Short mmCIF file of C-alpha atoms in Angstrom, two decimals:
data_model
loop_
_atom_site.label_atom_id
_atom_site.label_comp_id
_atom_site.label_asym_id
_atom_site.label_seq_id
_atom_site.Cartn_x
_atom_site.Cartn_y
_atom_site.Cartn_z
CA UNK A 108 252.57 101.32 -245.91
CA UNK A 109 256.49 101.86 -245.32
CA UNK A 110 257.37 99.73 -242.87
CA UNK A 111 259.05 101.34 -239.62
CA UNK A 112 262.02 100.60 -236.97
CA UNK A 113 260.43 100.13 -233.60
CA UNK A 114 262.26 98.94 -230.57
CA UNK A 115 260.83 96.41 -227.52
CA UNK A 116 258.64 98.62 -225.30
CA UNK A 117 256.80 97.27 -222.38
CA UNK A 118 253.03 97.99 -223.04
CA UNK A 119 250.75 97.59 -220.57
CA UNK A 120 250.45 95.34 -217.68
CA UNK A 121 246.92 94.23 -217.00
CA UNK A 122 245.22 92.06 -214.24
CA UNK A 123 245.64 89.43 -212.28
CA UNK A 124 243.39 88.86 -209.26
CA UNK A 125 245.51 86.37 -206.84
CA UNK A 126 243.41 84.94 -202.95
CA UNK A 127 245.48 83.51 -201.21
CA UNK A 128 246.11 83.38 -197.50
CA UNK A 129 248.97 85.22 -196.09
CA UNK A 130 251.09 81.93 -195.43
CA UNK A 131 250.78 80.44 -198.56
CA UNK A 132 250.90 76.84 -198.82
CA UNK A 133 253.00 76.26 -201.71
CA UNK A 134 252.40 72.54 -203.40
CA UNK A 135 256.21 70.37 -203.55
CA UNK A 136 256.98 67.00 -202.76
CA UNK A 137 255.56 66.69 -199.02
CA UNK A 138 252.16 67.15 -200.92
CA UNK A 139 251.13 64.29 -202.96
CA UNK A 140 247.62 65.51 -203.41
CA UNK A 141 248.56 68.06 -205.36
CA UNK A 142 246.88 67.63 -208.79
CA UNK A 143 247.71 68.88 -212.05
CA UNK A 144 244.90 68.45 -215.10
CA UNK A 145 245.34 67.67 -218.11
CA UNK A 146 243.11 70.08 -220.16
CA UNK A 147 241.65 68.31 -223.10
CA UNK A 148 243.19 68.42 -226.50
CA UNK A 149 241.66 71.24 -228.78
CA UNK A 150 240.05 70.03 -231.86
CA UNK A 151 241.64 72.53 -234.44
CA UNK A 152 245.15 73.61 -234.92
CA UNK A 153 247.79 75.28 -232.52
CA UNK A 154 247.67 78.47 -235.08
CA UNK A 155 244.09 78.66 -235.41
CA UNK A 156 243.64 78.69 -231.30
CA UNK A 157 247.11 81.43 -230.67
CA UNK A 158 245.04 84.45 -232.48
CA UNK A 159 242.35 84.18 -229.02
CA UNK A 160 245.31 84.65 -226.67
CA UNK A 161 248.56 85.86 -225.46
CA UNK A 162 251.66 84.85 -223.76
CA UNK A 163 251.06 84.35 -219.70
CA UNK A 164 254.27 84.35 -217.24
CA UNK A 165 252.41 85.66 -214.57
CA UNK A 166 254.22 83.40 -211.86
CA UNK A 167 257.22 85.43 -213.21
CA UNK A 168 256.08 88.51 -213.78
CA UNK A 169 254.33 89.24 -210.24
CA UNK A 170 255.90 86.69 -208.07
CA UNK A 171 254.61 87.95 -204.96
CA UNK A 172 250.94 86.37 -205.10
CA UNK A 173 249.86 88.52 -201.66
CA UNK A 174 250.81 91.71 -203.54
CA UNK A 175 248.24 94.67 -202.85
CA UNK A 176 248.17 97.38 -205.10
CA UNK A 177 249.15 98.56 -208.79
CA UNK A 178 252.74 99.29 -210.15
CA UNK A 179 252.66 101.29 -213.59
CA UNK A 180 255.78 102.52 -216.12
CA UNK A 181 255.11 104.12 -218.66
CA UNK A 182 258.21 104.78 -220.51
CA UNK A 183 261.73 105.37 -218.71
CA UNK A 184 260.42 108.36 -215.92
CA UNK A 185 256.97 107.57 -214.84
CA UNK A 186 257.16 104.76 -212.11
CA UNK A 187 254.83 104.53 -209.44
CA UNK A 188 254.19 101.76 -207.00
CA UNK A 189 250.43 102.51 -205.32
CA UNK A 190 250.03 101.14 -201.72
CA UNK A 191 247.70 100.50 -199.55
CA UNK A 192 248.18 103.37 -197.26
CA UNK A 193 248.28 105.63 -200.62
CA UNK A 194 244.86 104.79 -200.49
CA UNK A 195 243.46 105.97 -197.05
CA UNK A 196 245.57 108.94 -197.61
CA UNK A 197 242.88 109.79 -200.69
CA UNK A 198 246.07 110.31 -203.08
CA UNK A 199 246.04 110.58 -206.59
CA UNK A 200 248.71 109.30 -208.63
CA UNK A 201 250.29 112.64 -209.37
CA UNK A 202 251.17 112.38 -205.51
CA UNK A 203 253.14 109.44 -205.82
CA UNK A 204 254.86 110.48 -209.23
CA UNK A 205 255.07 113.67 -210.89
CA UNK A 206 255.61 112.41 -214.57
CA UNK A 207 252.44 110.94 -215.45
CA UNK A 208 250.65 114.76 -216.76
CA UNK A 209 247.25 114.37 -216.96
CA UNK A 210 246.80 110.73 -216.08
CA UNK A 211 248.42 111.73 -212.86
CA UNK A 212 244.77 113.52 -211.86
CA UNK A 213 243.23 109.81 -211.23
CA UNK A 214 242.66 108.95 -207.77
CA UNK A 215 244.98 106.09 -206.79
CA UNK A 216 241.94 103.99 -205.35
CA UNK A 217 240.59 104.29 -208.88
CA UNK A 218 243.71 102.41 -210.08
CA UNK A 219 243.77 98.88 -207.96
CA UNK A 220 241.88 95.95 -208.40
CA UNK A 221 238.82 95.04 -205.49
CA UNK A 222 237.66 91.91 -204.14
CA UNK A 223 235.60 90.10 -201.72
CA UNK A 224 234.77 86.68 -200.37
CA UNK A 225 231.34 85.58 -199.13
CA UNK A 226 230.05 81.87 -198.72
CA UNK A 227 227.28 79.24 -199.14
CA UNK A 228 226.36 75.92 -198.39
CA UNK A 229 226.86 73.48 -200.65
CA UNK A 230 223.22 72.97 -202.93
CA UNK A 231 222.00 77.42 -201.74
CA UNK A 232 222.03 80.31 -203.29
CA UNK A 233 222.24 83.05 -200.78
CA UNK A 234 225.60 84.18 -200.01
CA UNK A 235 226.43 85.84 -196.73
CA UNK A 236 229.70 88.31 -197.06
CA UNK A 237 229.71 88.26 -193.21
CA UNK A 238 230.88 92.00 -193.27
CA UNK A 239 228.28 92.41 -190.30
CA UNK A 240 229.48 88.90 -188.15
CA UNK A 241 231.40 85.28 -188.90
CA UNK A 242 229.59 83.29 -190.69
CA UNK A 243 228.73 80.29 -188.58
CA UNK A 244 229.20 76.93 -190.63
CA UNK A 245 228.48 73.17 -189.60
CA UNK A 246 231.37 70.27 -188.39
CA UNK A 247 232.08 67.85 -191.57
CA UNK A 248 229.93 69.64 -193.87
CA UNK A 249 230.35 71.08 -197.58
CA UNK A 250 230.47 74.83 -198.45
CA UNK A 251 230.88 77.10 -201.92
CA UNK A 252 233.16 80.21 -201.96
CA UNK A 253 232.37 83.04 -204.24
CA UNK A 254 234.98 85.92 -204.82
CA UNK A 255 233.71 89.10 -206.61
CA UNK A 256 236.30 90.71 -208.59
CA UNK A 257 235.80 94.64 -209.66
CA UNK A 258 238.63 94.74 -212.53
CA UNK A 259 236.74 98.23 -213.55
CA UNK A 260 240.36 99.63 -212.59
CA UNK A 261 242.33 97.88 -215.13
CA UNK A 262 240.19 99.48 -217.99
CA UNK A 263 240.59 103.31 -215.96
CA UNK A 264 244.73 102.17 -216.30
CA UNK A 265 244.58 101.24 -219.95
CA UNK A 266 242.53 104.77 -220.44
CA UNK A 267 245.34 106.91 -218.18
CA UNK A 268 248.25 105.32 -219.94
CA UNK A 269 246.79 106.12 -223.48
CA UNK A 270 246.58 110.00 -222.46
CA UNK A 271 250.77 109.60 -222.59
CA UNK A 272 250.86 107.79 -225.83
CA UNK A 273 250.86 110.62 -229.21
CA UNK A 274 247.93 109.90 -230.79
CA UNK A 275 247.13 107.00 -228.97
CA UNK A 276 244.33 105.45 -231.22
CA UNK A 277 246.80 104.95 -234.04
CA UNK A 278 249.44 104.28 -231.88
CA UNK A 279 251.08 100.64 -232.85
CA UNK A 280 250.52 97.63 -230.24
CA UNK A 281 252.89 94.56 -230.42
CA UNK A 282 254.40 91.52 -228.48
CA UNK A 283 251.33 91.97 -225.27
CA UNK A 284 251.38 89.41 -222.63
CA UNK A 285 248.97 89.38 -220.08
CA UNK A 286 247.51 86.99 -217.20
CA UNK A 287 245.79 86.53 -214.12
CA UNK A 288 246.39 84.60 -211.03
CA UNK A 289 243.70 83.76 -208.25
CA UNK A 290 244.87 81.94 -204.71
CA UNK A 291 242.84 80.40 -202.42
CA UNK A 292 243.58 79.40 -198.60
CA UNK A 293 243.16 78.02 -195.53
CA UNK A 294 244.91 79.31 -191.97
CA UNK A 295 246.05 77.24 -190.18
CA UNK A 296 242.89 77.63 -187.78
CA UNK A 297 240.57 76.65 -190.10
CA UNK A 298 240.36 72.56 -190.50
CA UNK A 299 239.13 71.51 -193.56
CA UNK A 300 239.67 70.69 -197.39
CA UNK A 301 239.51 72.29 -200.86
CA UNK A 302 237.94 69.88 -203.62
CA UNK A 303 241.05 68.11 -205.29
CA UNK A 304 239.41 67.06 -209.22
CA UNK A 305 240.77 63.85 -211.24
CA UNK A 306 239.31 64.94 -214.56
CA UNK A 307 238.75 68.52 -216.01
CA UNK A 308 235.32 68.04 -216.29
CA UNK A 309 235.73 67.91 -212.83
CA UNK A 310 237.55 71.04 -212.54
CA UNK A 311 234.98 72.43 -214.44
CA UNK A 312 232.31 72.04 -212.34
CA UNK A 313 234.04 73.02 -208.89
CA UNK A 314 236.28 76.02 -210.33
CA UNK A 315 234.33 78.46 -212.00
CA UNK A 316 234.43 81.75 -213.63
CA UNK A 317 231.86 83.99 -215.11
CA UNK A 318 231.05 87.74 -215.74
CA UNK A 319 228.59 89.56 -213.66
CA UNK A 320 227.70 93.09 -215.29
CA UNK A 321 226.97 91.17 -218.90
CA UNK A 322 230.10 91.83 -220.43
CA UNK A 323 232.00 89.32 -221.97
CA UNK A 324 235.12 87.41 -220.33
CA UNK A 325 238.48 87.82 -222.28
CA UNK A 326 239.97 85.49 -219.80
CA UNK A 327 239.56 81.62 -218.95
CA UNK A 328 241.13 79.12 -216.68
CA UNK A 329 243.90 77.33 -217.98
CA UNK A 330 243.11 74.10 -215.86
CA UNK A 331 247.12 72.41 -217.23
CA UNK A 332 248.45 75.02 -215.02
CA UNK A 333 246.28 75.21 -212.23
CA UNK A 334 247.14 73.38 -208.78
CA UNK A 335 245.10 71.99 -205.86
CA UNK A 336 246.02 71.01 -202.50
CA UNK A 337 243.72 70.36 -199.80
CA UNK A 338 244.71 73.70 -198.12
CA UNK A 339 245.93 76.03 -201.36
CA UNK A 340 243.98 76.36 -204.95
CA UNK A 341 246.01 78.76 -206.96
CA UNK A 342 244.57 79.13 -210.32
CA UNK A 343 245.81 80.46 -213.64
CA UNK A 344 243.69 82.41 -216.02
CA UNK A 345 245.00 82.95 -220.12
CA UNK A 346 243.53 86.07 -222.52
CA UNK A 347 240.60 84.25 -224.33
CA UNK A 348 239.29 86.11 -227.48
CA UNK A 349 236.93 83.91 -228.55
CA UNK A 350 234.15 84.98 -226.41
CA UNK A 351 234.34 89.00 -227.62
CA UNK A 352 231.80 90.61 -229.85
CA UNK A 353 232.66 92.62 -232.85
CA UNK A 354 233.83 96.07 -232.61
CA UNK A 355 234.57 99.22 -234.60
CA UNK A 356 238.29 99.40 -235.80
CA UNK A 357 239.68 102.07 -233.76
CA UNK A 358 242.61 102.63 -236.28
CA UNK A 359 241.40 105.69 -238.64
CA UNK A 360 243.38 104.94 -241.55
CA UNK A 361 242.00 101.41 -241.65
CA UNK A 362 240.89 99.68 -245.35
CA UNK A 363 237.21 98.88 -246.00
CA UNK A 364 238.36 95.05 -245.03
CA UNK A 365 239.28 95.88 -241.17
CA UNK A 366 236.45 98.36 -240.48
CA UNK A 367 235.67 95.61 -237.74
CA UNK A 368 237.39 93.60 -235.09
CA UNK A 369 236.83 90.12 -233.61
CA UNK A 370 233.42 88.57 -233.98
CA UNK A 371 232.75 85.84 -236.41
CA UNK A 372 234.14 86.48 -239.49
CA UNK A 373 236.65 89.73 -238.50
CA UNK A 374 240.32 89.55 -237.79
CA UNK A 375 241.03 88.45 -233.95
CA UNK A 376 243.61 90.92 -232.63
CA UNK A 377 245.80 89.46 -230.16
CA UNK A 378 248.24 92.44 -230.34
CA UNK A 379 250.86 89.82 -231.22
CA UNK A 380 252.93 89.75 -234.59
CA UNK A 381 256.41 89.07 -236.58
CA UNK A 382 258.20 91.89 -237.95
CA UNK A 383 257.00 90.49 -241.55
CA UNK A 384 253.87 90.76 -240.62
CA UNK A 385 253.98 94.97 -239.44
CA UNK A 386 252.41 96.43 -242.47
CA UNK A 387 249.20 94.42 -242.42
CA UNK A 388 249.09 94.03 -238.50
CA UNK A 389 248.98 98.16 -238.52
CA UNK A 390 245.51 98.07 -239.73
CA UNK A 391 244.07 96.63 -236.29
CA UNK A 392 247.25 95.92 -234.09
CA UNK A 393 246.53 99.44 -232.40
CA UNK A 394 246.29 100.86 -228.77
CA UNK A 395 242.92 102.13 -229.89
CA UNK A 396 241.69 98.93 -230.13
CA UNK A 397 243.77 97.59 -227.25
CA UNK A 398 241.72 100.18 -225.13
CA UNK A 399 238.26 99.53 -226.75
CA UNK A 400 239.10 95.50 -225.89
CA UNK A 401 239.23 96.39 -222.25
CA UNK A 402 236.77 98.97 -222.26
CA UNK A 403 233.78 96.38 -223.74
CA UNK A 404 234.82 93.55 -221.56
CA UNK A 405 233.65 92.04 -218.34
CA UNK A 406 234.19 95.12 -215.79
CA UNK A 407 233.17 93.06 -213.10
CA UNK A 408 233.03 89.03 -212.27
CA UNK A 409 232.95 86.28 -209.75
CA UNK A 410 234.71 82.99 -208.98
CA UNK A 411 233.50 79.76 -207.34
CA UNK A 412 235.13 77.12 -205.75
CA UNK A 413 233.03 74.44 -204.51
CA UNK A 414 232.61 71.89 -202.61
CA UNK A 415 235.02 72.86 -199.47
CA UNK A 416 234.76 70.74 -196.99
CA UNK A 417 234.90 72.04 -193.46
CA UNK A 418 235.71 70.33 -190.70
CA UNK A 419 236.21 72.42 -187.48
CA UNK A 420 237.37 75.80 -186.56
CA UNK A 421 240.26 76.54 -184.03
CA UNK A 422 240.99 80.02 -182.98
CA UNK A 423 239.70 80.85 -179.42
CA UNK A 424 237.30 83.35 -179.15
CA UNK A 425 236.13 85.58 -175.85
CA UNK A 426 232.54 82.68 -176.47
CA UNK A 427 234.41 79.43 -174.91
CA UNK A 428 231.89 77.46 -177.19
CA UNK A 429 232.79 79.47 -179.93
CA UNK A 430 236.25 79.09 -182.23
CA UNK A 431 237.44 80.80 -185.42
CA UNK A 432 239.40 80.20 -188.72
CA UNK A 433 239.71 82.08 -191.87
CA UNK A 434 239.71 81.54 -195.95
CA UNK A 435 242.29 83.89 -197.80
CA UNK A 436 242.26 84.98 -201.39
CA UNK A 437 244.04 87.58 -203.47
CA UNK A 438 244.12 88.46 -207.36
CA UNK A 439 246.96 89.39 -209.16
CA UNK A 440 248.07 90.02 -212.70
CA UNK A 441 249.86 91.96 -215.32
CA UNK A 442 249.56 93.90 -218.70
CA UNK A 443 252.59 94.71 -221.11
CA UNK A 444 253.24 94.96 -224.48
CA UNK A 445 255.43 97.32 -227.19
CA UNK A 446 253.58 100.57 -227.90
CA UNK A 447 254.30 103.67 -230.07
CA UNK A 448 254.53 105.06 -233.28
CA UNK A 449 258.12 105.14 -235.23
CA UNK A 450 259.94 104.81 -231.41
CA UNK A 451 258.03 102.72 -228.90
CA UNK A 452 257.67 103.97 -225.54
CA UNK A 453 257.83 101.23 -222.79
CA UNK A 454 254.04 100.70 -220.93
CA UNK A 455 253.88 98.34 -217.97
CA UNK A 456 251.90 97.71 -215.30
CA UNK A 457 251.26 94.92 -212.07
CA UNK A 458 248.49 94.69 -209.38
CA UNK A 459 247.08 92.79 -206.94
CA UNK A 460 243.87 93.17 -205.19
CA UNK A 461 242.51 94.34 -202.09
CA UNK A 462 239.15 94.03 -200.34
CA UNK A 463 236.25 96.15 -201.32
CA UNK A 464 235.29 98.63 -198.81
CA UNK A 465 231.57 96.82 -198.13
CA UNK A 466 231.53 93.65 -197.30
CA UNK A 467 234.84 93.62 -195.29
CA UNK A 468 235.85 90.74 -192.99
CA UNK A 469 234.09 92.14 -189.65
CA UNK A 470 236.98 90.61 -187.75
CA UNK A 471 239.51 92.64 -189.92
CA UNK A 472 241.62 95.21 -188.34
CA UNK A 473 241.89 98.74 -189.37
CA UNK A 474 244.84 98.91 -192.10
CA UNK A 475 244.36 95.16 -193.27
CA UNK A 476 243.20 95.06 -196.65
CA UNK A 477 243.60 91.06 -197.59
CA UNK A 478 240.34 89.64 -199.20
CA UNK A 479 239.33 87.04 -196.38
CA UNK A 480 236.52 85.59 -194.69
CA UNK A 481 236.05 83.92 -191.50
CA UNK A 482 233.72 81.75 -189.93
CA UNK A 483 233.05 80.25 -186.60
CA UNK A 484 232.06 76.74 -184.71
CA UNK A 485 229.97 76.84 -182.11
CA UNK A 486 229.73 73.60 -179.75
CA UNK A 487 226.28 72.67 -179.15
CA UNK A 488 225.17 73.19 -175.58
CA UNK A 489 225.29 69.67 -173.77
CA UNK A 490 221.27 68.34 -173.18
CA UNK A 491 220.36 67.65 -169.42
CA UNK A 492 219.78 64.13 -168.69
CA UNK A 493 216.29 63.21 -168.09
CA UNK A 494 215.52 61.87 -164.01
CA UNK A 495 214.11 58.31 -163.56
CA UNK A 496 210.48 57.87 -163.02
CA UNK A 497 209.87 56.59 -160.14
CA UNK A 498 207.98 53.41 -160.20
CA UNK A 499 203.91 53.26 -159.86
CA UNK A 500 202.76 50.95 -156.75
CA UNK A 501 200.89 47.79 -157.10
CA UNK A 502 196.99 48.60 -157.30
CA UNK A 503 195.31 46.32 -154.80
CA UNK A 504 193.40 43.89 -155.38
CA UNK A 505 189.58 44.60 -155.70
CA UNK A 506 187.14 42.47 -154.27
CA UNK A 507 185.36 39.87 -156.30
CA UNK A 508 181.74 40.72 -155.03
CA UNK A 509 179.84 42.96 -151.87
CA UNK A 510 178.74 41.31 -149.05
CA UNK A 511 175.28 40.81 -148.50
CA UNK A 512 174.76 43.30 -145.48
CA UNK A 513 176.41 46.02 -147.96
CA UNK A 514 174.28 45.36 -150.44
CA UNK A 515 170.76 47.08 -151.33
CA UNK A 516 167.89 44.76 -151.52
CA UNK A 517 167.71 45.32 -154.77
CA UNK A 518 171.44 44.41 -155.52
CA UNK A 519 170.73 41.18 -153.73
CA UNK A 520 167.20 40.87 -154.96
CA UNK A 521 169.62 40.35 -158.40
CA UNK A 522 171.95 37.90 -156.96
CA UNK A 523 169.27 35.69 -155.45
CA UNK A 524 167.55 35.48 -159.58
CA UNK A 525 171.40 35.03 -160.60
CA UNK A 526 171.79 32.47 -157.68
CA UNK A 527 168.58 30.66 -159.04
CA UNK A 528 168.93 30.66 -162.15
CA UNK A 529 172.17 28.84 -162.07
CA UNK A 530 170.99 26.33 -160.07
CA UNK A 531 167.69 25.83 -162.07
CA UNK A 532 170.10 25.31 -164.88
CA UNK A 533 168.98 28.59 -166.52
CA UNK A 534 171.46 28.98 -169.18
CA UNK A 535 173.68 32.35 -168.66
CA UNK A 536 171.06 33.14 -165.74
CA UNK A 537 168.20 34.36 -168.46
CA UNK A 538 164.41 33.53 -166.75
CA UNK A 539 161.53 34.25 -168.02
CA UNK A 540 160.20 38.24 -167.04
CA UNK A 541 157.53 36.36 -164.74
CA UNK A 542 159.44 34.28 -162.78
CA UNK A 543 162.38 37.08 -162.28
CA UNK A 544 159.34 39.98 -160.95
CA UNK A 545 158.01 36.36 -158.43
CA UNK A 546 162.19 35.75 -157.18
CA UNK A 547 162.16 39.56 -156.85
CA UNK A 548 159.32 39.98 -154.59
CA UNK A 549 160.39 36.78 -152.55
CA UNK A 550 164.07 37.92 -152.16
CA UNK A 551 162.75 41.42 -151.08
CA UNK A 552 160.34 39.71 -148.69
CA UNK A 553 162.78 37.19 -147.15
CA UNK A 554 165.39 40.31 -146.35
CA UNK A 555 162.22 42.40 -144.67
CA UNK A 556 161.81 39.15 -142.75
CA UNK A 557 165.65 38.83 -141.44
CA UNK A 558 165.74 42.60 -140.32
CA UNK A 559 162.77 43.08 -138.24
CA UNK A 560 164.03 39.28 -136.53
CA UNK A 561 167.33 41.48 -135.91
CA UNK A 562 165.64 43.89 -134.22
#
């Protein structure tokens, strides 16, 4: 193949979801618990691990981490910077800008990344978005986060921007950086404490990211350049390649030894090449591919965070028991690279998410769009105190034995044998059946006797 001229061009700038709170806590010197990890040596060499990613100057390339919406150039006419209020308006891009032809029929709310927040505590499954109330958490106790990114609209970008490109499929790809940014926050209502890790197996277990439509990832924390603060967790996510399955070679000249891409055994296009290297790269470095990469990966996926310990809430609320705070989060990221055939036409694009239409904060306002969540303390109610019992009075005293004249004569019929047999020195007053009937008789007798004298 003749090798061609081609000049920089900007291709593509894809995702980056960023939460963060809209007063970000930024880490510097007055924070000492910030903590940066190490990430573990790899095992093989530098070269072997650049073919599974890309260049990532996120921080630089979308410095504004509470961005909402997408900003896309495709070469030196077709700008446009999608907002928020773009959105409620039901606008499609061609409303914005007038120079993107067909691409400009997509609706702009197809075009910016979505995300939500929900939580957990620590050790349960379930959830709760709280998109119907606040979600009502514990003093001093541990809770999970979970943010669900839809990044569905970075592939519908890729796909718009590749209806500008002449024969797109075979259209060469070079120099592409790309990478994400999620932030995480506190206001300053909410009292409590993100999970700060010493080790990245730490990090690991507290900071998670995974796909959740069965696709795979194509990007992974890079835990070196990740920071944590008790208040702020901004984390940085690199292109990963290692994780894609193999795919058809989208480039239709392509020899009988590219037919496939990535997967073991295939060439792992990173889009990312010297000029001495152009003739071979053309057989896979193409935006055909570029747009089949995004098109097979995870659509959809979720981060956790772990472990956030809560402490108390602070915002008054019209309940006098009850009090408020909020978590913030945000993603943002970018896509570009050189794209064209013999001149390259400059691609580019930025974005930054806002929150999915279900599952919105249910103490939002109409016209905010920031991916929080908010929960609420409520102050047990106080238990009464329980009265004294009053004391129980003395029982008196019952008397040892009845007096004769209350007695029956048989109840003193009984005494009189008891009476005897004591002093006959009967043992225990036991007589013989004989003798008791004989002290019976003479005891009733004797009583008969004392009456009728009475009388």
């Amino acid at each position: 193949m003749k090798k061609m001229k081609y000049a920089p061009v900007v291709v593509a700038a894809i995702s980056s979801l960023c939460i963060s709170c809209p007063t970000p806590v930024l880490a510097n010197e007055t924070t000492p618990s910030t903590t940066v990890v190490e990430a573990s040596q790899p095992t093989t060499s530098t070269q072997d691990q650049s073919q599974y990613t890309a260049p990532n100057n996120v921080e630089k390339e979308v410095p504004d981490e509470n961005k909402q919406g997408t900003s896309i150039g495709v070469g030196y006419l077709a700008k446009a910077d999608i907002q928020p209020n773009d959105i409620e308006a039901g606008k499609n891009l061609s409303d914005i800008s007038k120079y993107f032809g067909s691409f400009g029929d997509e609706k702009a709310d197809d075009l910016v990344v979505k995300g939500d927040l929900s939580i957990a505590k620590s050790g349960e499954d379930a959830y709760d978005t709280q998109d119907q109330d606040t979600h009502q958490v514990e003093k001093n106790s541990t809770y999970n986060l979970k943010a669900d990114l839809d990044v569905s609209q970075i592939t519908n970008t890729i796909n718009g921007m590749s209806k500008m490109v002449y024969h797109s499929n075979d259209a060469y790809v070079n120099h592409l950086e790309t990478g994400m940014r999620a932030t995480f926050s506190m206001d300053k209502d909410l009292e409590g404490t993100f999970y700060i890790p010493s080790s990245e197996a730490e990090m690991n277990e507290h900071y998670q990211l995974v796909s959740t439509d069965g696709k795979p990832l194509i990007y992974k924390i890079n835990y070196q350049k990740s920071t944590f603060t008790p208040n702020k967790v901004t984390i940085i996510m690199d292109l990963d390649l290692s994780k894609m399955t193999a795919l058809a070679n989208a480039y239709s000249s392509a020899d009988a030894s590219h037919k496939q891409i990535y997967g073991e055994g295939n060439t792992i296009e990173n889009f990312n090449h010297t000029e001495d290297e152009y003739g071979v790269a053309y057989q896979t470095s193409v935006f055909g591919n570029l747009k089949s990469l995004i098109n097979n990966s995870a659509q959809s996926m979720a981060m956790f965070i772990k472990d956030i310990v809560i402490n108390d809430a602070h915002r008054a609320t019209d309940d006098a028991k009850v009090r408020n705070g909020s978590f913030y989060g945000n993603l943002t990221g970018y896509f570009k690279a050189q794209a064209g055939h013999r001149w390259l036409t400059p691609v580019s694009f930025v974005w930054g998410a806002m929150h999915m239409a279900d599952g919105k904060d249910s103490t939002q306002k109409e016209g905010d769009h920031s991916i929080s969540l908010t929960v609420h303390v409520k102050d047990e109610p106080n238990q009464p105190e329980q009265p004294e019992q009053p004391e129980q009075p003395e029982q008196p005293n019952q008397p040892e034995q009845q007096t004769a004249a209350a007695q029956t004569p048989n109840q003193v019929a009984s005494q009189q044998v008891q009476n005897q047999g004591v002093q006959t020195g009967v043992e225990d007053g036991l007589v013989s059946p004989a003798i008791a009937m004989m002290a019976a008789s003479a005891g009733i007798m004797t009583l008969l006797k004392k009456r009728k004298d009475q009388e």
